[in-house]
mmCIF file of N, CA and C in Angstrom:
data_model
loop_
_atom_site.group_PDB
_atom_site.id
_atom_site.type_symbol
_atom_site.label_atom_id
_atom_site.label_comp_id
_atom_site.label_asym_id
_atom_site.label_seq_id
_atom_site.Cartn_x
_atom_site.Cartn_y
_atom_site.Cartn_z
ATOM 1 N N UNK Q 257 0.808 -1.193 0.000
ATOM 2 C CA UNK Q 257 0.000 0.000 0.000
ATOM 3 C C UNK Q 257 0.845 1.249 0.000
ATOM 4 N N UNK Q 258 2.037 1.005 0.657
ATOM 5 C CA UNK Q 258 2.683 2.492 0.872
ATOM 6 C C UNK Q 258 3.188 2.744 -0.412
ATOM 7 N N UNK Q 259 2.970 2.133 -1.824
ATOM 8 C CA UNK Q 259 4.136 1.982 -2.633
ATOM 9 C C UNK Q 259 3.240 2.938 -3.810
ATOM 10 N N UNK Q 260 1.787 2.629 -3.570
ATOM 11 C CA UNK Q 260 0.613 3.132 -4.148
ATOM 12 C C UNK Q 260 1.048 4.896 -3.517
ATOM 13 N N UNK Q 261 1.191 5.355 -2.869
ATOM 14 C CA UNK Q 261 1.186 6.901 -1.754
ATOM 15 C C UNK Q 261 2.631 7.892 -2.245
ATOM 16 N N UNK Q 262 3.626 6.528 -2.707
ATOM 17 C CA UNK Q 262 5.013 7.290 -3.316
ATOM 18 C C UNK Q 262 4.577 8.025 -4.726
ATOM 19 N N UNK Q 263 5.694 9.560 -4.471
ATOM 20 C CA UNK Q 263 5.508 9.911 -6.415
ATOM 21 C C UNK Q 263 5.676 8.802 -6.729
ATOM 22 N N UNK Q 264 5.825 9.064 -7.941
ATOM 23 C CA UNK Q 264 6.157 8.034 -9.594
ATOM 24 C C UNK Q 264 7.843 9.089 -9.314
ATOM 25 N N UNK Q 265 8.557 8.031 -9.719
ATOM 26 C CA UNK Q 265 9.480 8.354 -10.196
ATOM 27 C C UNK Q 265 9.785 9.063 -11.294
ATOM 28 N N UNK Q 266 10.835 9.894 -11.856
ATOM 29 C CA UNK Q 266 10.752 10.495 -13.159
ATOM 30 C C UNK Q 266 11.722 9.399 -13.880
ATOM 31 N N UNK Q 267 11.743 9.015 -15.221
ATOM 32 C CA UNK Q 267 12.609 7.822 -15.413
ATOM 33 C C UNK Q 267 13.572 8.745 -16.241
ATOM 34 N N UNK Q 268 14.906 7.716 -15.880
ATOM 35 C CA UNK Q 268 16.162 8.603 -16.824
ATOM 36 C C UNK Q 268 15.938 8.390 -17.965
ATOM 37 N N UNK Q 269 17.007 9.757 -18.343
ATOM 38 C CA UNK Q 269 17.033 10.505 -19.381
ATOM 39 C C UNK Q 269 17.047 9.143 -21.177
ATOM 40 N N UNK Q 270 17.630 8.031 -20.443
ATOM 41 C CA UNK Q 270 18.009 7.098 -21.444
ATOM 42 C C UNK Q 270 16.633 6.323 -21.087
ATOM 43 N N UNK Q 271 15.724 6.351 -20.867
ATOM 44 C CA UNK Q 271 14.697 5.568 -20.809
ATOM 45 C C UNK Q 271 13.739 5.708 -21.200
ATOM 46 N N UNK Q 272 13.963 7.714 -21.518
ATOM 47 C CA UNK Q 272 12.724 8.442 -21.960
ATOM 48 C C UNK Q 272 12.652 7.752 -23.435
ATOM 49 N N UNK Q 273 11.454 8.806 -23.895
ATOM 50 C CA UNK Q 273 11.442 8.259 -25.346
ATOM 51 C C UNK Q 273 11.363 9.886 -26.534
ATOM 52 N N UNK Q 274 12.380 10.495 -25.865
ATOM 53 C CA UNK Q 274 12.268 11.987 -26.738
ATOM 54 C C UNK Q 274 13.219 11.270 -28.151
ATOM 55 N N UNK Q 275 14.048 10.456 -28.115
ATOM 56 C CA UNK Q 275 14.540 10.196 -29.374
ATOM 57 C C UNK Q 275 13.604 9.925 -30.364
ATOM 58 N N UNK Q 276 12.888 8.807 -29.797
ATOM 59 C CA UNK Q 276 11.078 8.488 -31.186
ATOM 60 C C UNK Q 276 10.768 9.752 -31.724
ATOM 61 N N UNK Q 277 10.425 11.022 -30.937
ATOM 62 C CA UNK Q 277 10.022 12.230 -30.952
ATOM 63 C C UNK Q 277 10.335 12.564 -32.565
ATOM 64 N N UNK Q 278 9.633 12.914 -33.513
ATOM 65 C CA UNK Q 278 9.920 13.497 -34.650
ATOM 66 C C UNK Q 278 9.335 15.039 -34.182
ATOM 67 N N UNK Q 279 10.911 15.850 -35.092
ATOM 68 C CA UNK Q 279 9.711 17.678 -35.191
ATOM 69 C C UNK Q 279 8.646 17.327 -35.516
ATOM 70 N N UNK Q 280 7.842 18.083 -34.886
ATOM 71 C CA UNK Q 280 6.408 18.833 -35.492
ATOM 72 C C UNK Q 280 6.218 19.383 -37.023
ATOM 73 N N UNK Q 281 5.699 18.471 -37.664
ATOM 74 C CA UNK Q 281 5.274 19.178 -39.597
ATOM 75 C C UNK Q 281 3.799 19.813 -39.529
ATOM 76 N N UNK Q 282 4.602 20.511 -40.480
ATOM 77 C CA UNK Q 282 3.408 21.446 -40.467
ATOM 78 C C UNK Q 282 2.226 20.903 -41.250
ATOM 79 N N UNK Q 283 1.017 21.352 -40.893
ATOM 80 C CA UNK Q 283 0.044 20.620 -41.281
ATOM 81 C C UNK Q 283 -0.310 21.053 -42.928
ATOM 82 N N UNK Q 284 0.447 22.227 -43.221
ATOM 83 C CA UNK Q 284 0.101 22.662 -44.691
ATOM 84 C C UNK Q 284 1.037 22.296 -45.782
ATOM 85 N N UNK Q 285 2.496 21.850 -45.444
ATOM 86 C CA UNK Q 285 3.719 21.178 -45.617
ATOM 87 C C UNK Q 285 3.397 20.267 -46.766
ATOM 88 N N UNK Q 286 3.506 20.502 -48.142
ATOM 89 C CA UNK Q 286 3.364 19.167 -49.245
ATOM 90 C C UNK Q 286 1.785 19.159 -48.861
ATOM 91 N N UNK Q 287 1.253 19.599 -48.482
ATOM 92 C CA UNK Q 287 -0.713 18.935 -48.516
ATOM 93 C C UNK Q 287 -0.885 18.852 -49.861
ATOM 94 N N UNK Q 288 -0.743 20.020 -50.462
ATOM 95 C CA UNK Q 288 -1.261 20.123 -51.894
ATOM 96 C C UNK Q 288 -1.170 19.242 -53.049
ATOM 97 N N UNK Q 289 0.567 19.304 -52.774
ATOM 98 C CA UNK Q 289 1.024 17.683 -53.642
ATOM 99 C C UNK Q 289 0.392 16.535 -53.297
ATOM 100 N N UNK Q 290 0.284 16.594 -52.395
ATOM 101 C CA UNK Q 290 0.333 15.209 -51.851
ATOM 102 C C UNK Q 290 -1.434 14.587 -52.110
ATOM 103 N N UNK Q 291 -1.985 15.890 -52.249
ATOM 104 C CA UNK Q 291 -3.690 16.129 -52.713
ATOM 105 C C UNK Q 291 -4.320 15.616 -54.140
ATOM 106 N N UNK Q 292 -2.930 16.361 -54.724
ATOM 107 C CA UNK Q 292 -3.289 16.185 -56.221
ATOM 108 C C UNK Q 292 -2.438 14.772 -56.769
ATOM 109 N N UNK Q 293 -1.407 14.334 -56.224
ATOM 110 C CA UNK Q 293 -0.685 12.917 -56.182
ATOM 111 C C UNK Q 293 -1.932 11.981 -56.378
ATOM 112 N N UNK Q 294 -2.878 12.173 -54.763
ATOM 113 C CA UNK Q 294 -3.959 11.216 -54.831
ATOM 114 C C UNK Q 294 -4.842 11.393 -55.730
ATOM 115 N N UNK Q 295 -5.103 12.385 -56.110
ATOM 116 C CA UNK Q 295 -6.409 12.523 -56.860
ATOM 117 C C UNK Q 295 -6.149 11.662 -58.367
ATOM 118 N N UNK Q 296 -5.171 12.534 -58.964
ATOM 119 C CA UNK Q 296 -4.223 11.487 -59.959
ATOM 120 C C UNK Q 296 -4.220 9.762 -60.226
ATOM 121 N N UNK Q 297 -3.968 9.541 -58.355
ATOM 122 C CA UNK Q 297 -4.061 8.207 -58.708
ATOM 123 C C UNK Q 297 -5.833 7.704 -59.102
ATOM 124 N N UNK Q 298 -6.187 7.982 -58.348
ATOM 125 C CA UNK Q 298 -7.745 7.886 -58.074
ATOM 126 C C UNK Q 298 -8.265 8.185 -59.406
ATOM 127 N N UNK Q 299 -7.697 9.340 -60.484
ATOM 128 C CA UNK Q 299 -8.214 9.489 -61.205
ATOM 129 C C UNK Q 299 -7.842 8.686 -62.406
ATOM 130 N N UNK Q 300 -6.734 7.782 -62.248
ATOM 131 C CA UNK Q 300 -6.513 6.626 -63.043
ATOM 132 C C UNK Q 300 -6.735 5.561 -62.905
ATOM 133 N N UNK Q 301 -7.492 5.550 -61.805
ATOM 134 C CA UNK Q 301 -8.389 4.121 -62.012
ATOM 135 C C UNK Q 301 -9.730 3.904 -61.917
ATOM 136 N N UNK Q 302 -9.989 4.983 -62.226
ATOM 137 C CA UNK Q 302 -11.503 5.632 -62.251
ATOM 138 C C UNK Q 302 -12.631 4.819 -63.206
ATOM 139 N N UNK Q 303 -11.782 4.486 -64.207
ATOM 140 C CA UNK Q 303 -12.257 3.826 -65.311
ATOM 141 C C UNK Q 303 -12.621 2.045 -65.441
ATOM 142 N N UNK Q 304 -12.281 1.589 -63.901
ATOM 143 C CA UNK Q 304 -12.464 -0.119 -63.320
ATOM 144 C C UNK Q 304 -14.057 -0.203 -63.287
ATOM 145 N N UNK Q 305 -14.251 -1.266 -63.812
ATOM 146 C CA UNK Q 305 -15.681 -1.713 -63.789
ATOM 147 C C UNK Q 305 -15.824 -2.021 -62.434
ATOM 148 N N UNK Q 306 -17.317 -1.924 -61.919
ATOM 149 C CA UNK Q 306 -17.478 -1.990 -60.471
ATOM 150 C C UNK Q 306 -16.776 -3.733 -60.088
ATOM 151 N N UNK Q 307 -16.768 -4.548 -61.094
ATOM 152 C CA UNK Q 307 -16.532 -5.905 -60.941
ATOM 153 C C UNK Q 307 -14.918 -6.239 -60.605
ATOM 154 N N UNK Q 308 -14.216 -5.680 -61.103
ATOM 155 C CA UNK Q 308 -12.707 -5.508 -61.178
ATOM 156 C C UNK Q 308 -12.643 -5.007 -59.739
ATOM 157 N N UNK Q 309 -13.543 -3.982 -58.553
ATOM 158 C CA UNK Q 309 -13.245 -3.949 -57.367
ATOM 159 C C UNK Q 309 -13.662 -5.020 -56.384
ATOM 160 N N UNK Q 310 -14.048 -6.100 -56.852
ATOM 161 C CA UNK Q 310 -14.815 -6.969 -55.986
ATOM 162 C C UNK Q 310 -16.151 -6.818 -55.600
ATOM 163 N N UNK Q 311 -17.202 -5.854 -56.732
ATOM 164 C CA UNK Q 311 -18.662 -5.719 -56.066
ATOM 165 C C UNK Q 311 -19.001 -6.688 -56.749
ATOM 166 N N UNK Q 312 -20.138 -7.147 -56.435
ATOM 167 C CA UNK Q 312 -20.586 -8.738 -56.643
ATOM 168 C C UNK Q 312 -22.033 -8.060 -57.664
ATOM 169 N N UNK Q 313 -22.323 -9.061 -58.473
ATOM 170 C CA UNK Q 313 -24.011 -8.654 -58.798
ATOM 171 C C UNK Q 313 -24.542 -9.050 -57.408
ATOM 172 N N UNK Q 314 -26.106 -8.612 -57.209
ATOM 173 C CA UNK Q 314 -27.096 -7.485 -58.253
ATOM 174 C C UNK Q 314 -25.967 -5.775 -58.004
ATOM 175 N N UNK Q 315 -25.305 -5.717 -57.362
ATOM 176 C CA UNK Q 315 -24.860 -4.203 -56.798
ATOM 177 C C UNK Q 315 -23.918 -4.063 -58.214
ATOM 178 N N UNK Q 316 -23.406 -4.705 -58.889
ATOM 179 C CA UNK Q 316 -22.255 -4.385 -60.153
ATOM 180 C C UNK Q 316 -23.542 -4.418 -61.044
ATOM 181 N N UNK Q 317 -24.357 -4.277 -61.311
ATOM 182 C CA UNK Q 317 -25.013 -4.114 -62.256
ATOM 183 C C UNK Q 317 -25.963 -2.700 -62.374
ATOM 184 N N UNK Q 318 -25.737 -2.101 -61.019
ATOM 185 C CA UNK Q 318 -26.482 -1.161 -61.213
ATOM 186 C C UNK Q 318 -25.867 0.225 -61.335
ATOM 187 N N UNK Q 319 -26.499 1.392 -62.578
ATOM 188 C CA UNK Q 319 -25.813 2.075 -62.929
ATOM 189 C C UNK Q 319 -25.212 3.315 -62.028
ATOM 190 N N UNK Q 320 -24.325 3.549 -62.444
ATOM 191 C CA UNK Q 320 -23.548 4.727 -61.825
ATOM 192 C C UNK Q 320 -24.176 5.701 -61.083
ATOM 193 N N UNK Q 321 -25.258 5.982 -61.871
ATOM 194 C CA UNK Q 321 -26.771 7.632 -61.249
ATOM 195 C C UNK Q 321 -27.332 6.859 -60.168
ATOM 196 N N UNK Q 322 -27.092 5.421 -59.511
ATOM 197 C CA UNK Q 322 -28.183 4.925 -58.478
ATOM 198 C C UNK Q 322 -27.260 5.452 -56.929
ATOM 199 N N UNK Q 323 -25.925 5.834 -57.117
ATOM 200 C CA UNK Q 323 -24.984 5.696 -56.570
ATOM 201 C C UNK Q 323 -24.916 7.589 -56.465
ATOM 202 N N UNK Q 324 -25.473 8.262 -57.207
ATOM 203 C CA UNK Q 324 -25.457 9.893 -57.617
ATOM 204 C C UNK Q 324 -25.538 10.433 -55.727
ATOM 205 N N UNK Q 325 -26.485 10.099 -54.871
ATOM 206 C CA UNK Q 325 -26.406 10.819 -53.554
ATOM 207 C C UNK Q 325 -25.233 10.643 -52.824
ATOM 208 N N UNK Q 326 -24.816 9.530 -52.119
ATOM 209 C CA UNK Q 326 -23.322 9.782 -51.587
ATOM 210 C C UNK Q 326 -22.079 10.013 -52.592
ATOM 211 N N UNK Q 327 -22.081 9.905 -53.903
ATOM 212 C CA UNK Q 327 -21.062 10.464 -54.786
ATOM 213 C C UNK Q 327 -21.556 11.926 -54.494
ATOM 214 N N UNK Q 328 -22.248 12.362 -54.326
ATOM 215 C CA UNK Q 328 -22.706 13.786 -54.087
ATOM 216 C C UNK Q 328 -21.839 14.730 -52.805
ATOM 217 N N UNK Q 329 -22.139 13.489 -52.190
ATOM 218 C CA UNK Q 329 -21.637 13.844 -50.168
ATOM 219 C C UNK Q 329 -20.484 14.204 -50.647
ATOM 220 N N UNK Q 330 -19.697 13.183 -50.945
ATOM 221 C CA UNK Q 330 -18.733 13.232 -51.314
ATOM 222 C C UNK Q 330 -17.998 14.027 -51.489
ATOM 223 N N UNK Q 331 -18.417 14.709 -52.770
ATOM 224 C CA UNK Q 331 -17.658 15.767 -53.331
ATOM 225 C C UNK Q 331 -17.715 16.746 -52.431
ATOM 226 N N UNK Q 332 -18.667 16.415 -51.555
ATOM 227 C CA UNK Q 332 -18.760 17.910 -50.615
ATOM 228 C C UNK Q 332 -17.663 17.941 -49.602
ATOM 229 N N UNK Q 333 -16.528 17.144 -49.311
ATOM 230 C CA UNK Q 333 -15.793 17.147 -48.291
ATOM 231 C C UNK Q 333 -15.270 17.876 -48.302
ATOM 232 N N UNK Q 334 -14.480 18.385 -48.787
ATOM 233 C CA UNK Q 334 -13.716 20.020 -49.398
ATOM 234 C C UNK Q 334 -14.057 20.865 -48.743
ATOM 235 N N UNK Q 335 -15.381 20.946 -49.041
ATOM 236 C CA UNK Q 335 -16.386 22.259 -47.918
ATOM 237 C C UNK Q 335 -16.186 22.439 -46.429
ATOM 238 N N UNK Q 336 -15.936 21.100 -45.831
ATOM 239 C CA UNK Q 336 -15.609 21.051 -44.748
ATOM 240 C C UNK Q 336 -14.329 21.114 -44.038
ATOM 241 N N UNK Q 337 -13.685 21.672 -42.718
ATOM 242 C CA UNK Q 337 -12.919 22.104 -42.194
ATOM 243 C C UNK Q 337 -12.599 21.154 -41.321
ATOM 244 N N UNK Q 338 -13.623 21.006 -40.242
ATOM 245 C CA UNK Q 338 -13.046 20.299 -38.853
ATOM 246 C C UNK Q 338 -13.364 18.926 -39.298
ATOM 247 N N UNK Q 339 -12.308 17.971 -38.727
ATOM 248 C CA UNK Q 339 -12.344 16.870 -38.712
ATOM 249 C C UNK Q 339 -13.655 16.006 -38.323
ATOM 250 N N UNK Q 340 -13.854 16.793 -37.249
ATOM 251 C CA UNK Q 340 -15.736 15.976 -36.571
ATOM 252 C C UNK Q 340 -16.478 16.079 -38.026
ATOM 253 N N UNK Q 341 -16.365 17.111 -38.663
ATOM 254 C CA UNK Q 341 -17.542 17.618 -39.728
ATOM 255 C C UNK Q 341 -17.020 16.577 -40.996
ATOM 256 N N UNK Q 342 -15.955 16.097 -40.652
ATOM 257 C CA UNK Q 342 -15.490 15.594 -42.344
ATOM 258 C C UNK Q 342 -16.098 14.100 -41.804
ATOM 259 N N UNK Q 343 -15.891 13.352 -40.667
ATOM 260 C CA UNK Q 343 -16.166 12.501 -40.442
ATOM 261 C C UNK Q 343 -17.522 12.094 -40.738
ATOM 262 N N UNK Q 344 -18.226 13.182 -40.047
ATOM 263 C CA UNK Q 344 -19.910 12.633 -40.105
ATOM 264 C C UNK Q 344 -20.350 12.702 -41.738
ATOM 265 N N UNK Q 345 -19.898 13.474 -42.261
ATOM 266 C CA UNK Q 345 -19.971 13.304 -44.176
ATOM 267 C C UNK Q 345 -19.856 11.718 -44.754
ATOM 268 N N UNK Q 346 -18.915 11.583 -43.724
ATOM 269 C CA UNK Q 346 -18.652 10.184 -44.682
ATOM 270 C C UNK Q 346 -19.140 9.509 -44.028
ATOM 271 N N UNK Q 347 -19.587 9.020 -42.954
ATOM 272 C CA UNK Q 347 -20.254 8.414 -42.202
ATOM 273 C C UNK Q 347 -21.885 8.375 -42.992
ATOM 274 N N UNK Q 348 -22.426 9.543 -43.170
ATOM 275 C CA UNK Q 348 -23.765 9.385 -44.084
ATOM 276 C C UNK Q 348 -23.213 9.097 -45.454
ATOM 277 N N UNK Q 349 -22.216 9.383 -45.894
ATOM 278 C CA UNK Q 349 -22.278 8.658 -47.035
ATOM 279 C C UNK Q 349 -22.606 6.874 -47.015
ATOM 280 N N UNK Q 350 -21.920 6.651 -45.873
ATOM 281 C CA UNK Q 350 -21.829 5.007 -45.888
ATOM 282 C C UNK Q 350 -23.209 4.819 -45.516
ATOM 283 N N UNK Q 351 -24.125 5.462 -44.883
ATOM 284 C CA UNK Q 351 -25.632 5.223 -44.772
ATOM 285 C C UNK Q 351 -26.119 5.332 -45.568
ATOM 286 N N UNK Q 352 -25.994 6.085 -46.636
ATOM 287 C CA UNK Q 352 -26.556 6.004 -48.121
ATOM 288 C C UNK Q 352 -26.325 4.954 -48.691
ATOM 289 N N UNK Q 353 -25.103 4.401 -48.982
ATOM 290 C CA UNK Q 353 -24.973 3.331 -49.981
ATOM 291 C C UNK Q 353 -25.529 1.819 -49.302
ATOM 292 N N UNK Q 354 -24.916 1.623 -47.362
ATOM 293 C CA UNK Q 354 -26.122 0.762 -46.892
ATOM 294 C C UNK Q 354 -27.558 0.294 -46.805
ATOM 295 N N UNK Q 355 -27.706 1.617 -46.985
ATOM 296 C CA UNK Q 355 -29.470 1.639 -47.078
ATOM 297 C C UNK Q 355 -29.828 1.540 -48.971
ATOM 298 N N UNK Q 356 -29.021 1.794 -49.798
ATOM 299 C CA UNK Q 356 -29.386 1.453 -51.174
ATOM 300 C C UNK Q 356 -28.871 -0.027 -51.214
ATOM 301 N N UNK Q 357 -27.891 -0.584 -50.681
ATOM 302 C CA UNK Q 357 -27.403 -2.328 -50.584
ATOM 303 C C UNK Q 357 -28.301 -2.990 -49.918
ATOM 304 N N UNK Q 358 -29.174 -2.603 -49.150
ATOM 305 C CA UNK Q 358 -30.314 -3.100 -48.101
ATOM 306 C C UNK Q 358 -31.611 -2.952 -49.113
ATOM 307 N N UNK Q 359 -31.683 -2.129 -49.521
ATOM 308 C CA UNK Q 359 -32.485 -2.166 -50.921
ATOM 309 C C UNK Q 359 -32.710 -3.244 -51.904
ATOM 310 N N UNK Q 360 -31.532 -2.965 -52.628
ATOM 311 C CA UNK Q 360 -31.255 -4.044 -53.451
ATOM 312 C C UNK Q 360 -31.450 -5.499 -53.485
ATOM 313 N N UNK Q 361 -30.643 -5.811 -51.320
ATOM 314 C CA UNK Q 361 -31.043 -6.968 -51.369
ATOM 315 C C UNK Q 361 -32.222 -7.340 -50.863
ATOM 316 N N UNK Q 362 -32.976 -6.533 -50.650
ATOM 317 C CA UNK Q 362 -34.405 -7.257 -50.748
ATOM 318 C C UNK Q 362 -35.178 -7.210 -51.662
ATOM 319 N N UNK Q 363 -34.598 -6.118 -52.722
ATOM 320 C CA UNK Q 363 -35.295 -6.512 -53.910
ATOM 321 C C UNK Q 363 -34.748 -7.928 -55.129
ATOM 322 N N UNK Q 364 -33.454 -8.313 -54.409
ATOM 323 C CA UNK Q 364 -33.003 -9.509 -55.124
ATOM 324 C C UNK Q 364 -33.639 -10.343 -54.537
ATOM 325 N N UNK Q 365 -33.513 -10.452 -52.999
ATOM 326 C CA UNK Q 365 -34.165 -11.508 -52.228
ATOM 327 C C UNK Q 365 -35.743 -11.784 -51.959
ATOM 328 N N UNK Q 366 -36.422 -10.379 -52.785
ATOM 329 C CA UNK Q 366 -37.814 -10.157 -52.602
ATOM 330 C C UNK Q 366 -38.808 -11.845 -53.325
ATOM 331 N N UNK Q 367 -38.489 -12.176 -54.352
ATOM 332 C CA UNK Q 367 -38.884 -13.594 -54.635
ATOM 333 C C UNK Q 367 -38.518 -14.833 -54.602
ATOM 334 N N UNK Q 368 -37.145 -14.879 -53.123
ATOM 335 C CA UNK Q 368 -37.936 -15.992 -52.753
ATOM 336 C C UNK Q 368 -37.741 -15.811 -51.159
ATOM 337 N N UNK Q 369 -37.892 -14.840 -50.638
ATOM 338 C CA UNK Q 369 -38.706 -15.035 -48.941
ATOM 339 C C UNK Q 369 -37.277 -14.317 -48.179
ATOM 340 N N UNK Q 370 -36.470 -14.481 -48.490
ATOM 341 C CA UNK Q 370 -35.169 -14.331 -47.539
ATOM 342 C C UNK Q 370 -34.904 -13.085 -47.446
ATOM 343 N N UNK Q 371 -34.320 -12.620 -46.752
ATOM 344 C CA UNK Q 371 -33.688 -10.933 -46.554
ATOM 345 C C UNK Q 371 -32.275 -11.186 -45.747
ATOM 346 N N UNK Q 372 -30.924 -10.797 -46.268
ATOM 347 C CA UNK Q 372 -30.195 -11.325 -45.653
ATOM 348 C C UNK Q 372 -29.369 -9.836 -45.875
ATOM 349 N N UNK Q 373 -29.341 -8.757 -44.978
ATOM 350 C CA UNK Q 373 -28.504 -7.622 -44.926
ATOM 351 C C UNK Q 373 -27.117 -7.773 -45.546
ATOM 352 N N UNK Q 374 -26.730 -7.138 -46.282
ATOM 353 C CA UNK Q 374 -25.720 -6.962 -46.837
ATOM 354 C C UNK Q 374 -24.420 -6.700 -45.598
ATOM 355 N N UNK Q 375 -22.955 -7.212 -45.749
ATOM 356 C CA UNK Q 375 -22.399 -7.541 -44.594
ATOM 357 C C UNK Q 375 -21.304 -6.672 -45.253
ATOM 358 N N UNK Q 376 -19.979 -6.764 -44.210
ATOM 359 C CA UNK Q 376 -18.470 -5.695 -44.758
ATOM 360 C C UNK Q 376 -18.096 -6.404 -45.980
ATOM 361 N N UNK Q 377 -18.341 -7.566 -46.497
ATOM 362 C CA UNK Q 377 -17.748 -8.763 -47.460
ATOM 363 C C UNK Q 377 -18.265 -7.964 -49.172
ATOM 364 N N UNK Q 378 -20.024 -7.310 -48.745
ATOM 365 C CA UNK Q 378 -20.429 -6.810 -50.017
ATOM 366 C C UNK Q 378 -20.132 -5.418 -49.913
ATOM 367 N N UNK Q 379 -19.794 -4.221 -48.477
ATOM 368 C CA UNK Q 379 -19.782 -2.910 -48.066
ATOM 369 C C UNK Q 379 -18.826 -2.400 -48.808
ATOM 370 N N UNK Q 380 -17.629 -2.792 -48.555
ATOM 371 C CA UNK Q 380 -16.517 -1.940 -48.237
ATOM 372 C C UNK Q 380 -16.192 -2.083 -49.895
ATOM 373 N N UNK Q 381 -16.437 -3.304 -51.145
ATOM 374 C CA UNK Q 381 -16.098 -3.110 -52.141
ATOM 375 C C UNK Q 381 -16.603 -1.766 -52.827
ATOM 376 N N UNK Q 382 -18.389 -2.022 -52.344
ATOM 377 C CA UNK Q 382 -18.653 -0.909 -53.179
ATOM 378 C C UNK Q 382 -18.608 0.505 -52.824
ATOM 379 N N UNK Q 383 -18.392 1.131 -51.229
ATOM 380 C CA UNK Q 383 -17.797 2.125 -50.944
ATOM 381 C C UNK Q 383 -16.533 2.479 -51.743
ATOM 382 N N UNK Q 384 -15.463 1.161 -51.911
ATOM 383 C CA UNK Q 384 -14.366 2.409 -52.899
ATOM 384 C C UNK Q 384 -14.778 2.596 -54.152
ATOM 385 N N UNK Q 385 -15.688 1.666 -54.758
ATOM 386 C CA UNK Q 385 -16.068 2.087 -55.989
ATOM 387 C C UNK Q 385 -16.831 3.451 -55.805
ATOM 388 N N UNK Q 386 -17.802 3.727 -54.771
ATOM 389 C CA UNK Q 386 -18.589 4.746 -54.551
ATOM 390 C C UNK Q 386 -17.230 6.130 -54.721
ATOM 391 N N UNK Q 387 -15.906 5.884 -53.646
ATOM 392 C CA UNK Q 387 -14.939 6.929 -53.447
ATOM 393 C C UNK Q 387 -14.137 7.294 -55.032
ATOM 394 N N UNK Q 388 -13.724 6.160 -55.345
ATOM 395 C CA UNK Q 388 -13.722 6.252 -56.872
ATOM 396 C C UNK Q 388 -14.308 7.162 -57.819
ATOM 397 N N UNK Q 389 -16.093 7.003 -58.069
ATOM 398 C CA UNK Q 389 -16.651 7.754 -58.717
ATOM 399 C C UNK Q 389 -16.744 9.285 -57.998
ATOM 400 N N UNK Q 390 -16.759 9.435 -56.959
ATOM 401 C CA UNK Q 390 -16.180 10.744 -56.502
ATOM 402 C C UNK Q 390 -15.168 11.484 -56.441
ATOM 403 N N UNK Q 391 -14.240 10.900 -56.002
ATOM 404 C CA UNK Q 391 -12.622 11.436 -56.766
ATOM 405 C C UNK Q 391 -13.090 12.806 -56.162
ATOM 406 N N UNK Q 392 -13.451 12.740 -54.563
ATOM 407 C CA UNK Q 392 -13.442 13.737 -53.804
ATOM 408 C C UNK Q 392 -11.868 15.002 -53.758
ATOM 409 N N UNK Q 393 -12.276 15.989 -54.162
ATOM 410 C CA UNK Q 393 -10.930 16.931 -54.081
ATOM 411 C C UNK Q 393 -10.160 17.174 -52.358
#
């Protein structure tokens, strides 16, 4: 108990961890490049059929304009500043395209009885296809 009541020791100088320590970069430092680097890439592979990312039918079959509201969000990230605000953007984006995959599969699954929510296995392909067709700035 008495050991709980002692400071903490300060630990030596060789134990600290200021060596890991990198300077501080600045947060505006290469952004730009490094902005348009990605976009570049993004914008060269823009041209992959939804199938080539791993979306499966019925979701690879449906056209590009069904996908038009969170490609929308999307583009809007730019607009936004604080991190909380960029987050929740994309966060409804992914509620958009869930709730159109939740769609779908009950309209695939609508004749013959089953409803089986679409899982991360069918999500996450067609989110980058979704990030893809946005080619958010």
């Amino acid at each position: 108990m008495a050991c709980a009541l002692m400071p903490r020791a300060t630990p030596p100088a060789s134990l600290s961890h200021s060596h890991l320590r990198h300077p501080p970069r600045q947060v505006g430092q290469n952004a730009s490049a490094r902005d348009s680097a990605l976009q570049e890439r993004l914008r060269a592979r823009s041209h992959l059929p939804p199938e080539a990312l791993g979306v499966r039918p019925p979701f690879s079959t449906e056209p590009a304009s069904a996908w038009d509201q969170p490609v929308a969000l999307l583009c809007r990230l730019h607009a936004y500043r604080a991190p909380c605000d960029k987050c929740a953007l994309i966060v409804n984006a992914c509620r958009l395209i869930q709730r159109r995959l939740g769609a779908l599969c009950r309209k695939a699954g609508g004749a013959c009885g089953e409803f089986v929510p679409p899982g991360a296995d069918v999500f996450f392909p067609v989110l980058v296809w979704v990030v893809l067709l946005a080619n958010p700035p």
